[in-house]
Coordinates of C-alpha atoms in Angstrom, one line a residue:
M1 CA 0.0 0.0 0.0
T2 CA 1.3 3.5 -0.9
M3 CA 2.2 5.6 2.1
E4 CA 0.2 8.9 2.5
R5 CA 1.6 12.4 2.6
L6 CA 0.6 15.2 4.8
H7 CA -1.8 18.0 3.7
P8 CA -0.2 20.4 1.2
L9 CA -0.7 23.2 3.7
S10 CA 1.9 21.4 5.8
A11 CA 4.5 22.2 3.2
V12 CA 3.6 25.9 3.3
L13 CA 3.7 26.0 7.2
R14 CA 7.0 24.1 7.3
V15 CA 8.6 26.3 4.6
A16 CA 7.5 29.4 6.5
S17 CA 8.6 28.1 9.9
Y18 CA 12.0 26.8 8.9
G19 CA 12.6 29.7 6.6
A20 CA 11.9 32.2 9.5
N21 CA 14.3 30.3 11.7
G22 CA 16.9 30.2 9.0
F23 CA 16.5 34.0 8.6
A24 CA 16.5 34.8 12.3
I25 CA 19.6 32.9 13.4
P26 CA 22.0 34.7 11.0
A27 CA 20.3 38.0 11.9
V28 CA 20.9 37.5 15.6
L29 CA 24.5 36.3 15.0
S30 CA 25.1 39.4 12.8
L31 CA 23.8 41.6 15.5
V32 CA 25.7 40.0 18.4
A33 CA 29.0 39.2 16.6
G34 CA 29.1 41.9 14.0
G35 CA 31.6 44.1 15.8
F36 CA 33.9 41.2 16.5
V37 CA 33.9 40.0 12.9
E38 CA 34.4 43.6 11.6
A39 CA 37.4 43.9 13.9
R40 CA 38.9 40.6 12.7
V41 CA 38.2 40.5 9.0
G42 CA 36.9 44.0 8.2
V43 CA 33.4 42.9 7.3
G44 CA 30.6 44.9 9.1
G45 CA 27.6 43.5 10.7
G46 CA 25.3 44.9 8.1
D47 CA 27.3 43.3 5.3
L48 CA 27.3 40.0 7.2
F49 CA 23.5 40.2 7.7
A50 CA 23.0 40.9 4.0
V51 CA 24.8 37.8 3.0
L52 CA 23.9 35.3 5.8
A53 CA 20.2 36.1 6.3
P54 CA 19.0 35.5 2.8
A55 CA 21.2 32.3 2.6
G56 CA 19.7 31.1 5.9
L57 CA 16.2 31.9 4.6
V58 CA 16.7 29.8 1.5
A59 CA 18.4 27.0 3.4
G60 CA 15.6 26.9 6.0
A61 CA 12.8 27.0 3.5
T62 CA 14.5 24.2 1.4
F63 CA 14.9 22.1 4.5
G64 CA 11.2 22.7 5.5
Y65 CA 10.0 21.6 2.0
L66 CA 12.2 18.5 2.0
S67 CA 11.0 17.5 5.5
Y68 CA 7.4 17.7 4.1
R69 CA 8.4 15.6 1.0
R70 CA 10.2 13.0 3.1
F71 CA 7.4 12.5 5.7
A72 CA 4.9 9.8 5.0
Y73 CA 2.6 7.6 7.0
E74 CA 0.5 4.4 6.5
L75 CA -2.2 2.7 8.6
T76 CA -2.0 -1.1 8.2
P77 CA -4.2 -3.7 9.9
D78 CA -1.6 -4.2 12.7
T79 CA 0.6 -1.1 12.8
F80 CA 0.8 2.6 12.2
D81 CA 3.9 3.3 10.1
V82 CA 5.7 6.6 10.0
A83 CA 8.7 7.5 7.8
S84 CA 10.5 10.8 8.1
G85 CA 13.9 12.5 7.9
V86 CA 15.8 14.6 5.5
V87 CA 19.5 13.8 6.2
G88 CA 18.8 10.5 8.0
R89 CA 15.8 8.4 7.2
T90 CA 13.8 7.1 10.1
E91 CA 11.0 4.5 9.7
R92 CA 8.9 3.5 12.7
E93 CA 6.2 0.9 13.2
I94 CA 3.8 1.6 16.1
P95 CA 1.8 -1.5 17.0
I96 CA -2.0 -0.8 17.0
R97 CA -2.3 -2.7 20.3
R98 CA 0.0 -0.2 22.0
I99 CA -1.8 2.9 20.7
Q100 CA -3.8 4.4 23.5
N101 CA -5.0 7.7 22.2
V102 CA -5.3 9.6 19.0
D103 CA -5.6 13.3 19.7
I104 CA -6.8 15.8 17.1
Q105 CA -5.8 19.4 17.7
Q106 CA -6.7 22.6 15.8
N107 CA -5.7 26.1 16.4
L108 CA -7.4 29.1 14.7
V109 CA -5.3 28.7 11.4
H110 CA -6.1 25.0 11.3
Q111 CA -9.8 25.7 11.8
L112 CA -9.8 28.2 9.0
F113 CA -8.3 25.7 6.5
D114 CA -10.0 22.5 7.8
V115 CA -6.8 20.8 8.8
A116 CA -5.6 19.4 12.1
V117 CA -2.6 18.0 14.0
I118 CA -2.7 14.4 15.0
R119 CA -0.8 13.2 18.1
I120 CA -0.6 9.5 18.7
E121 CA 0.1 8.3 22.3
T122 CA 0.9 4.8 23.4
A123 CA 0.7 2.9 26.6
G124 CA 4.0 3.1 28.4
G125 CA 5.3 6.0 26.2
G126 CA 7.0 9.0 27.9
G127 CA 5.6 11.3 25.3
T128 CA 4.0 11.6 21.9
E129 CA 4.9 8.6 19.7
A130 CA 4.0 10.3 16.4
T131 CA 2.8 13.7 15.3
L132 CA 1.2 14.4 12.0
S133 CA 1.2 18.1 11.3
V134 CA -1.0 18.7 9.4
V135 CA -3.6 16.5 7.7
G136 CA -7.1 17.2 6.4
L137 CA -9.8 17.2 9.1
D138 CA -11.7 14.4 7.4
E139 CA -8.5 12.4 7.1
A140 CA -7.8 13.0 10.8
H141 CA -11.2 11.7 11.9
A142 CA -10.8 8.7 9.5
L143 CA -7.4 7.8 11.0
Q144 CA -8.8 8.2 14.5
R145 CA -11.7 5.9 13.7
G146 CA -9.5 3.4 11.8
I147 CA -7.1 3.0 14.7
R148 CA -9.9 2.6 17.1
E149 CA -11.6 -0.1 15.0
R150 CA -8.4 -2.0 14.4
R151 CA -7.5 -1.9 18.1
A152 CA -11.0 -3.3 18.9
R153 CA -10.6 -6.0 16.3
L154 CA -7.2 -7.0 17.7
R155 CA -8.6 -7.0 21.2
A156 CA -11.6 -9.2 20.1
S157 CA -9.1 -11.5 18.4
D158 CA -7.0 -11.8 21.5
D159 CA -10.1 -12.6 23.6
G160 CA -11.2 -15.2 21.1
D161 CA -7.8 -16.9 21.1
G162 CA -8.0 -17.0 24.9
D163 CA -11.5 -18.5 25.0
S164 CA -10.6 -21.2 22.5
T165 CA -7.5 -22.4 24.2
T166 CA -9.1 -25.3 26.1
E167 CA -11.3 -26.3 23.2
G168 CA -8.4 -26.1 20.8
A169 CA -6.4 -28.5 22.9
S170 CA -9.0 -31.2 22.6
V171 CA -9.5 -30.6 18.9
A172 CA -5.8 -30.8 18.4
D173 CA -5.7 -34.2 20.1
D174 CA -8.5 -35.5 17.9
A175 CA -6.8 -34.1 14.8
S176 CA -3.5 -35.8 15.8
A177 CA -5.2 -39.2 16.0
A178 CA -7.0 -38.6 12.7
G179 CA -3.7 -37.6 11.1
D180 CA -2.1 -40.9 12.0
V181 CA -4.8 -42.6 9.8
A182 CA -4.8 -40.1 7.0
G183 CA -1.1 -40.5 6.1
A184 CA 0.5 -38.9 3.1
S185 CA -2.8 -38.2 1.2
G186 CA -3.9 -36.0 4.1
A187 CA -0.7 -34.0 3.8
T188 CA -1.3 -33.4 0.1
V189 CA -4.9 -32.2 0.7
A190 CA -3.6 -29.8 3.5
D191 CA -1.0 -28.4 1.1
D192 CA -3.6 -27.7 -1.6
A193 CA -5.9 -26.1 0.9
T194 CA -3.1 -23.9 2.2
A195 CA -2.3 -22.8 -1.4
I196 CA -5.9 -21.9 -2.1
D197 CA -6.2 -19.9 1.2
D198 CA -3.0 -18.0 0.4
G199 CA -4.3 -17.1 -3.0
A200 CA -7.6 -15.9 -1.7
A201 CA -5.9 -13.9 1.0
A202 CA -3.7 -12.2 -1.5
T203 CA -6.6 -11.2 -3.7
R204 CA -8.5 -10.0 -0.7
A205 CA -5.6 -7.9 0.4
K206 CA -5.4 -6.2 -3.0
D207 CA -9.1 -5.5 -2.9
E208 CA -8.7 -3.9 0.5
E209 CA -5.8 -1.7 -0.8
R210 CA -8.0 -0.3 -3.5
W211 CA -10.9 0.3 -1.1
D212 CA -11.3 3.9 0.2
G213 CA -13.2 3.0 3.3
D214 CA -16.7 3.8 2.0
P215 CA -19.0 0.8 2.2
D216 CA -20.8 1.9 -0.9
T217 CA -17.7 1.9 -3.1
W218 CA -16.5 -1.7 -2.3
E219 CA -15.3 -3.4 -5.5
G220 CA -14.0 -6.6 -4.1
D221 CA -13.8 -9.8 -6.2
S222 CA -17.0 -11.7 -5.4
D223 CA -15.2 -15.0 -6.1
T224 CA -12.8 -14.4 -3.1
W225 CA -14.9 -12.1 -0.9
D226 CA -18.7 -11.7 -1.3
E227 CA -19.5 -8.1 -2.2
D228 CA -22.3 -8.1 0.4
A229 CA -19.7 -9.0 3.0
A230 CA -17.6 -5.9 2.4
P231 CA -16.8 -3.8 5.4
G232 CA -19.8 -1.7 6.3
R233 CA -22.3 -4.2 5.0
E234 CA -24.4 -6.8 6.8
G235 CA -22.6 -10.1 7.3
A236 CA -19.1 -8.6 7.0
E237 CA -16.3 -9.1 9.5
D238 CA -16.6 -6.5 12.3
W239 CA -13.3 -5.1 13.6
S240 CA -15.1 -3.8 16.7
D241 CA -17.7 -6.5 17.4
E242 CA -16.8 -9.8 18.8
R243 CA -19.7 -11.5 16.9
G244 CA -18.0 -10.8 13.6
E245 CA -20.7 -8.7 12.1
W246 CA -19.7 -5.3 10.8
T247 CA -22.0 -2.5 12.2
A248 CA -21.7 1.2 11.8
E249 CA -19.7 2.8 14.6
S250 CA -22.4 3.9 17.1
Y251 CA -22.0 7.1 19.1
E252 CA -23.7 7.5 22.5
P253 CA -23.7 11.1 23.8
L254 CA -23.1 11.2 27.5
L255 CA -22.6 14.8 28.5
S256 CA -22.2 18.3 27.1
L257 CA -21.5 21.6 29.0
R258 CA -24.2 24.2 28.9
V259 CA -23.5 27.9 29.4
T260 CA -24.4 27.7 33.1
D261 CA -22.0 24.8 33.5
L262 CA -19.2 26.9 31.9
L263 CA -20.0 29.7 34.3
V264 CA -19.9 27.4 37.3
L265 CA -16.5 26.0 36.0
A266 CA -15.2 29.5 35.7
A267 CA -16.4 30.4 39.2
T268 CA -15.1 27.3 40.9
N269 CA -11.9 26.6 39.0
F270 CA -8.5 27.8 40.2
Q271 CA -5.2 26.6 38.6
L272 CA -2.0 27.4 40.5
G273 CA -0.2 27.6 37.1
S274 CA -2.1 30.8 36.4
L275 CA -0.2 32.5 39.3
L276 CA 3.0 32.2 37.3
F277 CA 1.5 34.1 34.4
V278 CA 0.4 36.8 36.8
L279 CA 3.8 37.2 38.4
V280 CA 5.5 37.3 34.9
G281 CA 3.0 39.8 33.6
F282 CA 3.1 42.1 36.7
P283 CA 6.2 44.0 35.5
L284 CA 4.6 44.3 32.0
A285 CA 1.5 45.9 33.5
G286 CA 3.7 48.8 34.7
D287 CA 2.0 51.8 36.3
L288 CA -1.4 50.2 36.2
A289 CA -0.5 47.3 38.5
T290 CA 1.5 49.7 40.8
N291 CA -1.4 52.2 41.1
V292 CA -3.9 49.4 41.9
L293 CA -1.5 48.0 44.6
L294 CA -1.0 51.4 46.2
A295 CA -4.7 52.2 46.1
V296 CA -5.6 49.0 48.0
A297 CA -2.7 49.2 50.5
E298 CA -2.9 52.9 51.5
P299 CA -6.1 52.6 53.6
L300 CA -4.5 49.7 55.5
G301 CA -1.4 51.7 56.4
G302 CA 0.5 51.3 53.2
P303 CA 2.7 53.9 51.5
E304 CA 1.4 56.6 49.2
S305 CA 4.2 55.8 46.7
I306 CA 6.9 53.2 46.3
D307 CA 9.9 55.0 47.6
P308 CA 12.3 52.7 49.3
S309 CA 14.1 55.6 51.1
A310 CA 10.8 56.8 52.7
M311 CA 9.0 53.5 53.4
T312 CA 9.0 52.0 56.9
V313 CA 9.2 48.3 57.7
D314 CA 5.5 48.2 58.6
Q315 CA 4.6 49.7 55.2
Y316 CA 6.6 47.0 53.5
V317 CA 4.7 44.4 55.5
V318 CA 1.3 46.0 54.5
L319 CA 2.4 46.2 50.9
G320 CA 3.4 42.6 50.8
G321 CA 0.2 41.5 52.6
T322 CA -1.9 43.4 50.1
A323 CA 0.0 42.1 47.0
G324 CA -0.6 38.5 47.9
P325 CA -4.5 38.6 47.8
L326 CA -4.3 40.8 44.6
V327 CA -2.1 38.2 42.9
L328 CA -4.6 35.5 43.9
V329 CA -7.6 37.5 42.6
A330 CA -5.8 38.1 39.3
G331 CA -4.8 34.4 39.1
Y332 CA -8.5 33.4 39.8
V333 CA -9.7 35.6 36.9
L334 CA -7.1 34.2 34.6
S335 CA -8.0 30.7 35.6
A336 CA -11.7 31.4 34.9
V337 CA -10.9 32.8 31.4
R338 CA -8.6 29.8 30.7
A339 CA -11.2 27.3 31.8
V340 CA -13.9 28.8 29.5
L341 CA -11.6 28.8 26.5
E342 CA -10.3 25.3 27.2
Y343 CA -13.7 23.6 27.7
Y344 CA -15.9 25.7 25.4
E345 CA -18.4 23.4 23.7
F346 CA -17.2 20.4 25.6
E347 CA -18.9 17.1 24.6
L348 CA -18.4 13.6 26.0
G349 CA -19.6 10.5 24.3
R350 CA -19.0 6.8 23.9
R351 CA -17.8 5.0 20.8
G352 CA -17.5 1.3 21.3
N353 CA -15.2 0.8 24.3
D354 CA -13.8 4.3 24.2
L355 CA -14.9 7.6 25.7
V356 CA -14.5 10.3 23.1
Y357 CA -14.5 14.1 23.7
E358 CA -14.3 17.4 21.9
R359 CA -13.5 20.8 23.5
G360 CA -12.0 24.2 23.1
L361 CA -12.6 27.5 21.4
F362 CA -9.4 28.9 19.9
Q363 CA -7.6 25.5 20.4
R364 CA -9.9 22.6 19.5
Y365 CA -9.1 19.2 20.9
S366 CA -10.6 15.8 20.0
G367 CA -9.5 12.6 21.5
S368 CA -10.5 9.3 23.2
I369 CA -10.0 7.6 26.5
P370 CA -10.0 3.8 26.2
T371 CA -12.1 2.5 29.1
D372 CA -10.2 -0.8 29.3
K373 CA -7.0 1.2 30.2
I374 CA -8.6 3.2 33.0
Q375 CA -6.8 2.5 36.3
T376 CA -8.4 5.0 38.7
L377 CA -11.4 7.2 38.8
T378 CA -11.2 10.5 40.8
V379 CA -14.2 12.5 41.8
R380 CA -12.7 16.0 42.2
E381 CA -14.5 18.7 44.1
T382 CA -13.2 22.1 45.1
A383 CA -14.9 23.8 48.1
P384 CA -17.0 26.1 45.9
M385 CA -18.1 23.1 43.8
R386 CA -19.3 21.3 46.8
W387 CA -21.2 24.3 48.0
L388 CA -23.0 24.6 44.6
G389 CA -23.6 20.8 44.3
F390 CA -21.1 20.2 41.4
A391 CA -18.2 17.9 40.9
A392 CA -15.6 16.9 38.3
L393 CA -14.5 13.4 37.2
D394 CA -10.9 12.6 36.3
V395 CA -9.6 9.3 34.9
E396 CA -6.1 8.0 35.0
T397 CA -4.9 5.6 32.3
A398 CA -1.9 3.3 32.3
G399 CA 1.3 4.8 31.0
Y400 CA -0.3 7.6 29.1
G401 CA 2.0 10.5 28.2
S402 CA -0.4 13.1 27.3
G403 CA 0.7 15.4 24.6
S404 CA -2.2 17.7 25.1
G405 CA -1.7 18.7 28.6
G406 CA -3.4 15.6 30.1
G407 CA -1.2 15.7 33.1
G408 CA 0.9 12.6 32.7
G409 CA -2.0 10.1 32.6
T410 CA -4.8 12.2 34.2
Q411 CA -7.6 13.5 32.0
A412 CA -10.7 15.4 32.9
A413 CA -13.5 13.1 31.6
V414 CA -16.0 15.6 33.1
P415 CA -14.6 19.1 33.9
V416 CA -17.8 20.0 35.8
A417 CA -21.3 18.7 36.2
V418 CA -24.0 18.2 38.8
R419 CA -22.6 15.8 41.3
A420 CA -25.4 13.2 40.7
R421 CA -24.5 13.1 37.0
V422 CA -20.8 12.6 37.9
T423 CA -21.6 9.7 40.2
T424 CA -23.9 8.2 37.5
L425 CA -21.0 8.2 35.0
A426 CA -18.7 6.8 37.6
H427 CA -21.2 4.0 38.2
D428 CA -21.4 3.3 34.4
L429 CA -17.6 3.0 34.2
F430 CA -16.7 1.2 37.4
E431 CA -20.0 0.4 39.0
Y432 CA -19.2 2.8 41.8
D433 CA -21.7 4.4 44.1
D434 CA -21.2 6.8 46.9
V435 CA -20.4 5.0 50.1
A436 CA -19.9 6.0 53.7
L437 CA -16.2 6.4 54.5
E438 CA -14.4 5.5 57.7
R439 CA -12.5 8.4 59.1
P440 CA -9.0 8.3 60.7
P441 CA -8.9 8.1 64.5
K442 CA -9.4 11.3 66.4
R443 CA -5.8 11.4 67.5
A444 CA -5.0 12.2 63.9
R445 CA -7.0 15.4 64.3
Q446 CA -4.9 16.3 67.3
R447 CA -1.8 15.7 65.2
Y448 CA -3.1 18.2 62.6
A449 CA -3.8 20.8 65.2
V450 CA -0.4 20.5 66.8
R451 CA 1.3 20.6 63.4
Y452 CA -0.6 23.8 62.3
A453 CA 0.0 25.4 65.7
L454 CA 3.7 24.8 65.5
V455 CA 3.9 26.4 62.0
V456 CA 2.1 29.5 63.3
L457 CA 4.3 29.7 66.4
A458 CA 7.4 29.4 64.2
V459 CA 6.3 32.3 62.0
L460 CA 5.5 34.3 65.1
A461 CA 8.9 33.7 66.5
I462 CA 10.6 34.7 63.3
A463 CA 8.5 37.9 63.2
Y464 CA 9.4 38.7 66.8
G465 CA 13.1 38.2 66.1
A466 CA 12.8 40.5 63.1
S467 CA 11.1 43.2 65.3
A468 CA 14.1 43.1 67.7
L469 CA 16.5 43.7 64.8
L470 CA 14.4 46.2 62.9
S471 CA 13.3 49.2 65.0
G472 CA 10.5 50.2 62.6
F473 CA 8.8 46.8 62.6
T474 CA 5.9 46.7 65.1
L475 CA 3.5 44.3 63.5
W476 CA 5.2 41.1 64.6
Y477 CA 2.1 39.9 66.5
V478 CA -0.1 39.7 63.4
P479 CA 0.6 36.0 62.6
A480 CA -0.9 35.1 66.0
V481 CA -4.3 35.6 64.6
A482 CA -3.9 32.4 62.6
L483 CA -4.0 30.5 65.9
L484 CA -7.7 31.1 66.1
V485 CA -8.4 29.1 62.9
V486 CA -6.0 26.2 63.8
P487 CA -8.7 24.0 65.4
V488 CA -11.1 24.6 62.5
A489 CA -8.5 23.8 59.9
A490 CA -7.5 20.6 61.8
H491 CA -11.1 19.5 62.0
L492 CA -11.8 20.1 58.4
K493 CA -8.7 18.2 57.3
W494 CA -9.8 15.3 59.5
V495 CA -13.4 15.3 58.3
H496 CA -12.5 15.2 54.7
R497 CA -10.2 12.2 55.0
G498 CA -11.3 8.6 55.0
Y499 CA -11.4 5.2 53.2
A500 CA -13.8 2.4 52.4
L501 CA -13.7 -1.1 51.0
T502 CA -16.6 -2.1 48.7
D503 CA -17.2 -5.4 46.9
D504 CA -15.1 -4.2 43.9
H505 CA -13.2 -1.1 44.9
V506 CA -11.0 0.6 47.5
V507 CA -12.1 4.2 47.9
V508 CA -9.8 6.9 49.3
R509 CA -10.7 10.5 50.0
T510 CA -8.5 13.5 51.1
G511 CA -8.4 17.3 50.8
F512 CA -10.7 20.2 51.8
W513 CA -10.1 23.0 49.4
R514 CA -9.6 20.5 46.6
R515 CA -11.2 17.2 47.7
R516 CA -10.4 14.1 45.7
T517 CA -12.1 10.8 46.1
H518 CA -10.1 8.0 44.4
V519 CA -11.9 4.9 43.2
V520 CA -9.5 2.0 42.5
P521 CA -10.8 -1.4 41.4
Y522 CA -9.1 -4.3 43.2
Y523 CA -7.9 -5.9 39.9
R524 CA -6.0 -2.6 39.1
L525 CA -3.9 -2.7 42.3
Q526 CA -0.2 -3.2 41.7
T527 CA 1.4 -2.3 45.0
I528 CA -0.2 -2.0 48.5
V529 CA 2.2 -0.2 50.8
G530 CA 1.9 0.7 54.5
E531 CA 4.1 3.6 55.5
A532 CA 4.7 5.7 58.6
T533 CA 6.9 8.7 59.4
V534 CA 8.6 9.2 62.7
F535 CA 5.9 11.5 63.9
Q536 CA 3.1 9.1 62.8
R537 CA 4.7 6.3 64.8
R538 CA 4.7 8.4 67.9
R539 CA 0.9 8.3 67.7
D540 CA 0.6 4.7 66.4
L541 CA -0.6 5.9 63.0
A542 CA 0.3 4.9 59.5
S543 CA -0.8 5.5 55.9
L544 CA -2.0 3.1 53.3
V545 CA -0.9 3.6 49.6
A546 CA -3.0 1.9 46.9
D547 CA -0.7 2.1 43.9
T548 CA -1.7 1.4 40.3
A549 CA 0.1 1.5 36.9
S550 CA -0.6 5.2 36.6
S551 CA -0.6 6.6 40.1
A552 CA 2.7 8.0 41.1
T553 CA 4.1 11.0 39.2
L554 CA 6.1 14.1 40.2
A555 CA 3.0 16.2 40.3
R556 CA 0.6 13.6 41.8
S557 CA 0.9 11.0 44.5
A558 CA -0.8 7.6 44.5
P559 CA -4.2 7.2 46.2
T560 CA -3.3 7.3 49.9
A561 CA -5.4 6.8 53.1
H562 CA -3.6 9.0 55.5
D563 CA -3.2 8.7 59.3
L564 CA -5.0 5.4 59.9
D565 CA -4.5 3.2 63.0
A566 CA -1.3 1.2 62.4
D567 CA -3.0 -2.1 63.2
D568 CA -5.8 -1.2 60.7
V569 CA -3.2 -0.6 58.0
S570 CA -1.7 -4.0 58.5
R571 CA -5.2 -5.6 58.4
L572 CA -6.1 -3.6 55.2
Q573 CA -2.9 -4.7 53.5
R574 CA -3.9 -8.4 54.1
D575 CA -7.5 -7.7 53.1
L576 CA -6.6 -5.9 49.9
R577 CA -4.2 -8.6 48.9
D578 CA -6.9 -11.3 49.4
R579 CA -9.5 -9.2 47.5
L580 CA -7.0 -8.8 44.6
Q581 CA -6.4 -12.5 44.4
A582 CA -10.1 -13.2 44.6
H583 CA -10.8 -10.9 41.7
L584 CA -8.0 -12.4 39.7
R585 CA -9.6 -15.8 40.2
G586 CA -13.0 -14.4 39.1
D587 CA -14.5 -14.7 42.5
R588 CA -16.2 -11.3 43.4
R589 CA -17.8 -12.4 46.6
P590 CA -16.9 -10.3 49.7
V591 CA -13.8 -11.6 51.4
D592 CA -14.1 -12.6 55.1
T593 CA -11.1 -10.7 56.5
D594 CA -11.3 -12.3 59.9
A595 CA -11.4 -15.8 58.4
S596 CA -8.6 -14.9 56.1
A597 CA -6.5 -13.6 59.0
D598 CA -7.2 -16.8 61.0
S599 CA -6.2 -19.0 58.1
N600 CA -3.0 -17.1 57.7
A601 CA -2.2 -17.4 61.4
D602 CA -2.9 -21.2 61.3
A603 CA -0.7 -21.5 58.3

């Protein structure tokens, strides 16, 4: 089969991009090193720029065009092949079984010309395995669907092979006995049958190569493959149906965000990353940011102007205490705008075994989440979400290196919805229902109160020491106000932590401002760890970590039940191990923990 090329617009974009880089690099070198070159060889920076910049432009544009011409891809029944490289040729085969997601992305230029960027992610990959920039939008959707169907076909084939293992063994025994009787004539018949099958398969493969994917344009040889059995017609082989009947890929809409949902998302969503943009943009705002800061700080005892020679230490403290909340407000507004742009026209649906989604305004995303790869469900609720009765649903998949900002395996299946709708979807995916959680022992709450109080006292001591060194600093006692909220903070932290064991899942909850309820099926557990710090051991406490194939990353820890009784953690480790083994055996009956413990003791 002939390999396909990218969309012609890709050549234009690559020529422009590489040409601009080829022009910019000599221009910068001429500006930076022009004086040095002129002193050495007598050629000025302007003359150097006049020679090198056009040459760099031509070289970059040529390289961009060649990179387009040398890039090709092909979707085969078992692999997705990519060939690229101008100086060195690279050919890659990505097994369909390993492909986990096919993301389609469009910026404003792509939407204008009906093209898209395809990013192919694989299980276990540290990043994007292949990027096609750019292809036609129809071609992108065709590739996305084709990969999904081939993956389903291979999965069904693997399941079929597993189911027929036992039956195949007995049939093989009978065939072996019959072969002893058949003798040489049987071998001749087998050879003829093999030759006929090979010829039919070759003809069928050629017919498939000529087919464009439209069921109405099938022109297969009716002697080798019945035309009515062509893909897309009744009676044909189905790549996505275990029964072997081709059916049109059905789409089941699950959820779409309304305007009110977007407003709730904007009002309840806060991303810490937005603070970085605020801090970087603060100097760019110039006088506007300074005037706002002074206007808010002056009634609280702040300075009238930022004059280091005239400001007192107390005024510095007031100015810093005012700047913090203003940065948070600006970050909150930026988070709201970003959330609306990111999840504009969000739609979630189901195609076969995959969850599919589309979202975004200026940057459109379309992708899929294979349900058989989901390791953990997380019901995420910020404090404002809980007050309004809303929640979000995140899914973690095994080894998924998201190229679209998925967070290293975590994707928002539902960015925001009424909590009942979120729990319904969680039930559809994992048969999970809300359960009552068992809280940590009350001595854990005492530990939180002591820890918070020590932090406040440490800040208070530092402030007092600073007041002794700085004569103008008299507000050292202000941090003591935080001691009033220490009991409330400790109680809220304790209330929003807990765990539960159901017939099929271990459920772990933690967090107040951003509460997360992790739902992990027993058969997804990989490591069950009990751990305790020095301070936990003093109070006979420990934490239980339920690790899966996707849990631990630099930005996110594995689902953890914090500060449980140490004896309970040991018991839960045994219980979870027994439940995991029971599920692997196919026995989903509740495990009698006490009986299991007694049997282990007897053993």
